Short mmCIF file of C-alpha atoms and ligand atoms in Angstrom, two decimals:
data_model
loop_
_atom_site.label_atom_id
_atom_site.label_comp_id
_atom_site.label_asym_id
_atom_site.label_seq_id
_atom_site.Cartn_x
_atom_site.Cartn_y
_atom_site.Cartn_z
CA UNK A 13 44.02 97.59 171.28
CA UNK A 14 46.43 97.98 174.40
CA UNK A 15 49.29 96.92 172.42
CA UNK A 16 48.21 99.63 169.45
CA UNK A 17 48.12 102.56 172.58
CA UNK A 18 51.34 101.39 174.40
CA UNK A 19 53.11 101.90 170.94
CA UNK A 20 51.73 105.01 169.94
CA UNK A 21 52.96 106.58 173.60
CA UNK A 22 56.79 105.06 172.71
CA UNK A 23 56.60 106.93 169.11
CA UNK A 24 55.05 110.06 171.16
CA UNK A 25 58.00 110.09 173.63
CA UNK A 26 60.65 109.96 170.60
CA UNK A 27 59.11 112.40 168.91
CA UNK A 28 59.28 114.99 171.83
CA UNK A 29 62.49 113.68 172.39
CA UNK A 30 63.63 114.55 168.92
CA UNK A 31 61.96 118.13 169.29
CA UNK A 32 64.10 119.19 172.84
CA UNK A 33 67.00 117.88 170.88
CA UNK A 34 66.47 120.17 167.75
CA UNK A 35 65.42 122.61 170.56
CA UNK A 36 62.46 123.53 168.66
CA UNK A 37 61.56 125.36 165.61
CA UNK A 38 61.21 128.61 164.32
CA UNK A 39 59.21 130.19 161.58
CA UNK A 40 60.64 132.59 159.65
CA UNK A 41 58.55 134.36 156.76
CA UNK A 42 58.76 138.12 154.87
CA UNK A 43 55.11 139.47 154.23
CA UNK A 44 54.68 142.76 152.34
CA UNK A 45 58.50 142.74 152.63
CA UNK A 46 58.56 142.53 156.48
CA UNK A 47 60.43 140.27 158.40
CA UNK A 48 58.21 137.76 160.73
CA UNK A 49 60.26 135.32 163.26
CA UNK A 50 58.47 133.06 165.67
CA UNK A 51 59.91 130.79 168.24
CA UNK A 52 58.08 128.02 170.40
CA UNK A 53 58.30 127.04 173.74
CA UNK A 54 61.71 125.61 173.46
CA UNK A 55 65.22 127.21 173.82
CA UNK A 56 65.26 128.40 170.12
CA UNK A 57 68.71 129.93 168.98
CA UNK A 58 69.35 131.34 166.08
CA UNK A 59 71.23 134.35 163.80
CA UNK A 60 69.72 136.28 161.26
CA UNK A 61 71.66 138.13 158.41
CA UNK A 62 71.20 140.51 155.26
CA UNK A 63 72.86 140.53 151.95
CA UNK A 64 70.95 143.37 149.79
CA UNK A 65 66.92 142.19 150.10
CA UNK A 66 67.53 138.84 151.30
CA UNK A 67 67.48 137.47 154.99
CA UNK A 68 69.20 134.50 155.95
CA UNK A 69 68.53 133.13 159.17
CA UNK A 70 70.38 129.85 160.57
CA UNK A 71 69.44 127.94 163.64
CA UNK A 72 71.96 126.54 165.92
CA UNK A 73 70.43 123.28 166.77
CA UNK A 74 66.69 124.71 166.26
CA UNK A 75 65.13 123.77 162.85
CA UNK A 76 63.81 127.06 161.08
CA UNK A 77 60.51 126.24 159.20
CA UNK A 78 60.88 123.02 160.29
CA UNK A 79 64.28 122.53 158.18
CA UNK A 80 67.79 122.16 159.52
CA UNK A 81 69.54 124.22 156.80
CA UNK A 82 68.94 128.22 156.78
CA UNK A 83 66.17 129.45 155.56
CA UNK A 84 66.82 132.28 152.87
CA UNK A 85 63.72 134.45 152.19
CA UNK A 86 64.43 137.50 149.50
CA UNK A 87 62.28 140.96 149.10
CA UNK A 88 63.02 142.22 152.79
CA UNK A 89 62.33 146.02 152.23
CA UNK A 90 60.33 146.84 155.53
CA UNK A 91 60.10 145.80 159.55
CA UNK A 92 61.95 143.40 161.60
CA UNK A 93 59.24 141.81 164.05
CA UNK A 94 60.54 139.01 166.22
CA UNK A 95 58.45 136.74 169.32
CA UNK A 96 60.42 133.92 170.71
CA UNK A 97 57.43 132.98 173.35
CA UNK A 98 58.92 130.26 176.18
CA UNK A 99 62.47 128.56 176.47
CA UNK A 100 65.81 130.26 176.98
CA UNK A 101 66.32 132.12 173.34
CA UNK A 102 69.50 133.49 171.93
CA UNK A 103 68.86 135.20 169.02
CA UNK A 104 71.70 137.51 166.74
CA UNK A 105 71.22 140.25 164.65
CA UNK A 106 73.74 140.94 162.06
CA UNK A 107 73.95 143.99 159.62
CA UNK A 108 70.45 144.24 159.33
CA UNK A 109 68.69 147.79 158.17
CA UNK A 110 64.93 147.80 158.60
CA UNK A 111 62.60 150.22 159.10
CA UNK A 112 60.95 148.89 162.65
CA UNK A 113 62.46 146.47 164.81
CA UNK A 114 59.99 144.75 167.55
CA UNK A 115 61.31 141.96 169.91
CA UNK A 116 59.53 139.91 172.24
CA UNK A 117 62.04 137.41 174.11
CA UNK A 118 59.35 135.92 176.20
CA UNK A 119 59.53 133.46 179.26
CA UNK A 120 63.33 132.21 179.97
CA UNK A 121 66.53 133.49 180.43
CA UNK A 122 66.94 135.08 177.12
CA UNK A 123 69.85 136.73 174.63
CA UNK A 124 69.64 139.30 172.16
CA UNK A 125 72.38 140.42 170.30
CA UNK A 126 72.48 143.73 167.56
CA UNK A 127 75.73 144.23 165.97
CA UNK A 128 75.95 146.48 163.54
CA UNK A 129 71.94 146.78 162.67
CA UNK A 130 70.46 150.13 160.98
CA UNK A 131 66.63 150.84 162.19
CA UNK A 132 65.29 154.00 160.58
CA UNK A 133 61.87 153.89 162.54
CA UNK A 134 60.93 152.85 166.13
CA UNK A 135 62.71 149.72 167.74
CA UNK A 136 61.27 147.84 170.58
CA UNK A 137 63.17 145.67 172.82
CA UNK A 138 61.25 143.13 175.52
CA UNK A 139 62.91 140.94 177.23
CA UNK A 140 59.97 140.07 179.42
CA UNK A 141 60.03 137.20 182.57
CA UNK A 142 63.67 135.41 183.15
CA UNK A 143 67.11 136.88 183.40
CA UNK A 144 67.52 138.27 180.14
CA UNK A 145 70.60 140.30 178.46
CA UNK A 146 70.35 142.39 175.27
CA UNK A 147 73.72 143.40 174.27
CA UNK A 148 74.40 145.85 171.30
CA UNK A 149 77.92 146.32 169.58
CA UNK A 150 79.55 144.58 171.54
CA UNK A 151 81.13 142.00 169.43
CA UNK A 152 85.05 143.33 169.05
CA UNK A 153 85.91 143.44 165.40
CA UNK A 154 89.67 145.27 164.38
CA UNK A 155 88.56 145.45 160.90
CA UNK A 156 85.28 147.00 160.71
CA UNK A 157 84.46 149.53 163.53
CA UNK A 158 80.53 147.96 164.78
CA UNK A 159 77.95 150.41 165.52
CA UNK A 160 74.18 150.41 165.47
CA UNK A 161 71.97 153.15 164.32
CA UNK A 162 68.63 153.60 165.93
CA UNK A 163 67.29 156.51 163.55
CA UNK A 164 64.00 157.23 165.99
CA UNK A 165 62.96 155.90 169.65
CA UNK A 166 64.74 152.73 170.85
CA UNK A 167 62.70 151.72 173.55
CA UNK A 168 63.97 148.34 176.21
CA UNK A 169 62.35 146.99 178.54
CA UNK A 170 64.24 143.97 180.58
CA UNK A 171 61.13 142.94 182.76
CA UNK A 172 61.83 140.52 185.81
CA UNK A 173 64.51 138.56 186.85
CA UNK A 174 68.45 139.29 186.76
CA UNK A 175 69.00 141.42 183.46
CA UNK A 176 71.80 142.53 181.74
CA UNK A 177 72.20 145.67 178.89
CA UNK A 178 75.62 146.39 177.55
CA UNK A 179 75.10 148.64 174.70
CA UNK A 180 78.54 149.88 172.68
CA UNK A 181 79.11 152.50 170.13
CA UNK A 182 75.22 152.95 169.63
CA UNK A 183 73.70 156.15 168.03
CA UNK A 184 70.26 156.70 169.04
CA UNK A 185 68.41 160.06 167.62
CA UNK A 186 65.44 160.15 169.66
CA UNK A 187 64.78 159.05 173.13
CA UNK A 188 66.15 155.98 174.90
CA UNK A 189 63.98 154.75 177.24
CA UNK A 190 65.32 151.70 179.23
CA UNK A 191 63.56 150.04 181.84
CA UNK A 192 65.02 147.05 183.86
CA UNK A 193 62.04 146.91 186.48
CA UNK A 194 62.46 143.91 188.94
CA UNK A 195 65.39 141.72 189.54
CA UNK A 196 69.10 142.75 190.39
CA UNK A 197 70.19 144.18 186.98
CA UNK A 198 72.89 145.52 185.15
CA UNK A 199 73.28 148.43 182.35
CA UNK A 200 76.61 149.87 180.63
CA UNK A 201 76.66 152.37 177.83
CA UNK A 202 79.72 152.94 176.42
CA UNK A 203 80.77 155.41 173.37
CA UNK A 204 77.13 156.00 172.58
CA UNK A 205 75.73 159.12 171.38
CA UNK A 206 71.81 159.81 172.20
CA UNK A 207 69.65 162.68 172.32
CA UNK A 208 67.49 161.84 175.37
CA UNK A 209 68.36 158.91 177.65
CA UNK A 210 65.65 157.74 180.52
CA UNK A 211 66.74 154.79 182.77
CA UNK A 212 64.57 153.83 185.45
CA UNK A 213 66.37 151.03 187.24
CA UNK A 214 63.39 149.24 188.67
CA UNK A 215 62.94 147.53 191.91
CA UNK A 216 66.15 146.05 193.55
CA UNK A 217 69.50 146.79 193.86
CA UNK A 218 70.81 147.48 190.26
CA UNK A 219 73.86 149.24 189.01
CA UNK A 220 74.06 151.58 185.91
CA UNK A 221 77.58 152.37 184.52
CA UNK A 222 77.95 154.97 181.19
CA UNK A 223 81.34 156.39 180.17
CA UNK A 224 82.45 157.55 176.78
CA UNK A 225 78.56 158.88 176.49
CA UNK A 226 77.12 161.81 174.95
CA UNK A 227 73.23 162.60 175.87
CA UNK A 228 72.83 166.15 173.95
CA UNK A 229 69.15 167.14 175.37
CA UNK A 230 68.03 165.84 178.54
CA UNK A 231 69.62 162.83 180.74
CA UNK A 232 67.16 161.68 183.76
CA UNK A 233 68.68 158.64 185.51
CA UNK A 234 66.85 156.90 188.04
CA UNK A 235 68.07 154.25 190.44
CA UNK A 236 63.90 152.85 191.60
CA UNK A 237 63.78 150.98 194.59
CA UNK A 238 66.32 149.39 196.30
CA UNK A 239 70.52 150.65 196.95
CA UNK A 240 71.89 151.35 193.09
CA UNK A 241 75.06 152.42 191.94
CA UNK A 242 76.31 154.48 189.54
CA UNK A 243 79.75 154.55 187.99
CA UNK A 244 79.64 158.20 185.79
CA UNK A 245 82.51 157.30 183.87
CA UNK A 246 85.08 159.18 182.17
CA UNK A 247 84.70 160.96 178.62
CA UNK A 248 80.48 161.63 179.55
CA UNK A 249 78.69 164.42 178.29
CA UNK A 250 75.07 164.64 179.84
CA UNK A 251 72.77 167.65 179.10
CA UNK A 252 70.44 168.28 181.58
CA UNK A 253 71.55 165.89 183.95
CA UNK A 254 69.22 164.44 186.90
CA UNK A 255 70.14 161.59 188.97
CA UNK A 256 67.96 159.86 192.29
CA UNK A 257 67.99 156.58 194.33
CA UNK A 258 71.09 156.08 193.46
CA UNK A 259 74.00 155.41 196.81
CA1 CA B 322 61.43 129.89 172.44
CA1 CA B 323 62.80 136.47 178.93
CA1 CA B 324 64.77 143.07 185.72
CA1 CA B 325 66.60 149.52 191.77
#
């Protein structure tokens, strides 16, 4: 009987060390032709991609549903809705066009990367506890020019810890709302065009840099708490420009 538990403990341990190994698995699935993506409470990485209706999505040393090739999953027609829950995530987004996009990075020091993504609705962005950075077009291709349409509100929201938001050639044709709220964190916008852009810096001492930037209707820039800099860049065009708490 002691033997039988001893054993069963030894094929417990291997198992969990086989899982941090894989660094966890992910489930992908498309239901009424939207795109579902869960992580688990490891460090899941992994890069989803679109050729006409079908998503592929590979894991970098993370199985996804529980395989280690990529899982390819066709009639994609609708919303992009991704929660990576605990572990340090990386996730990539690659010429996708969808009609939502919703991300929840979770717990961890977390990475999201859009290049070259089309989202005709509302797009979410949360990168939640952990020092987290959400990067958009900023992969450096001579071929193709990269740039990410966000045809309604994209909404981001860093949450604690150290972030980081570099955001590149974006067009956004409602409001961009960007919050980085606690931590000591870090925002450049460069050769994006936007409508409305609100930026409320957080707690802390953050910096916010934008050049090449056009915000046609109303620009409100906000520092929060804490001594914030801002480097106004060359080749901006803000409409209705109001800056405070920054140095
Ligand atoms: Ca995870
Ligand atoms: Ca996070
Ligand atoms: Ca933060
Ligand atoms: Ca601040």
């Amino acid at each position: 009987m002691v033997r039988r538990r001893s054993s069963g403990r030894r094929c417990a341990f291997e198992f969990l060390e086989i899982r941090q190994m894989l660094a966890g698995d992910v489930t992908a699935q498309i239901r009424n032709g939207n795109l579902i993506i869960k992580g688990d409470s490891s460090d899941n990485v992994i890069a989803v991609t679109q050729s006409g209706t079908t998503i592929t999505v590979t894991g970098t040393g993370t199985t996804v549903n529980s395989a280690t090739t990529p899982a390819v999953l066709t009639g994609f027609t609708g919303s992009i809705k991704l929660k990576m829950k605990g572990g340090n995530d990386g996730v990539t987004l690659t010429g996708l066009t969808a009609t939502e996009l919703e991300a929840e990075l979770g717990k961890g020091n977390d990475t999201l990367d859009i290049e070259n993504c089309t989202v005709n609705g509302e797009t979410e962005l949360e990168g939640e506890k952990g020092d987290d950075t959400i990067k958009i077009d900023t992969n450096t291709d001579t071929e193709t020019s990269v740039s990410s349409r966000f045809n309604d509100e994209l909404d981001i929201d860093l949450g604690k810890g150290n972030d980081t938001l570099q955001m590149i050639n974006a067009t956004v044709t409602d409001e961009t709302d960007i919050d980085t709220r606690r931590g000591t964190d870090a925002v450049t916008i460069t050769g994006s065009t936007m409508t409305k852009l609100d930026t409320d810096l957080g707690k802390d001492d953050d910096t916010l840099s934008i050049s090449t930037t056009t915000v046609s209707v109303k620009t409100e820039l906000d520092g929060g708490k804490g001594t914030n800099t801002f480097t106004n860049g060359t080749g901006n065009s803000f409409t209705g420009l109001t800056q405070k708490n920054f140095a």
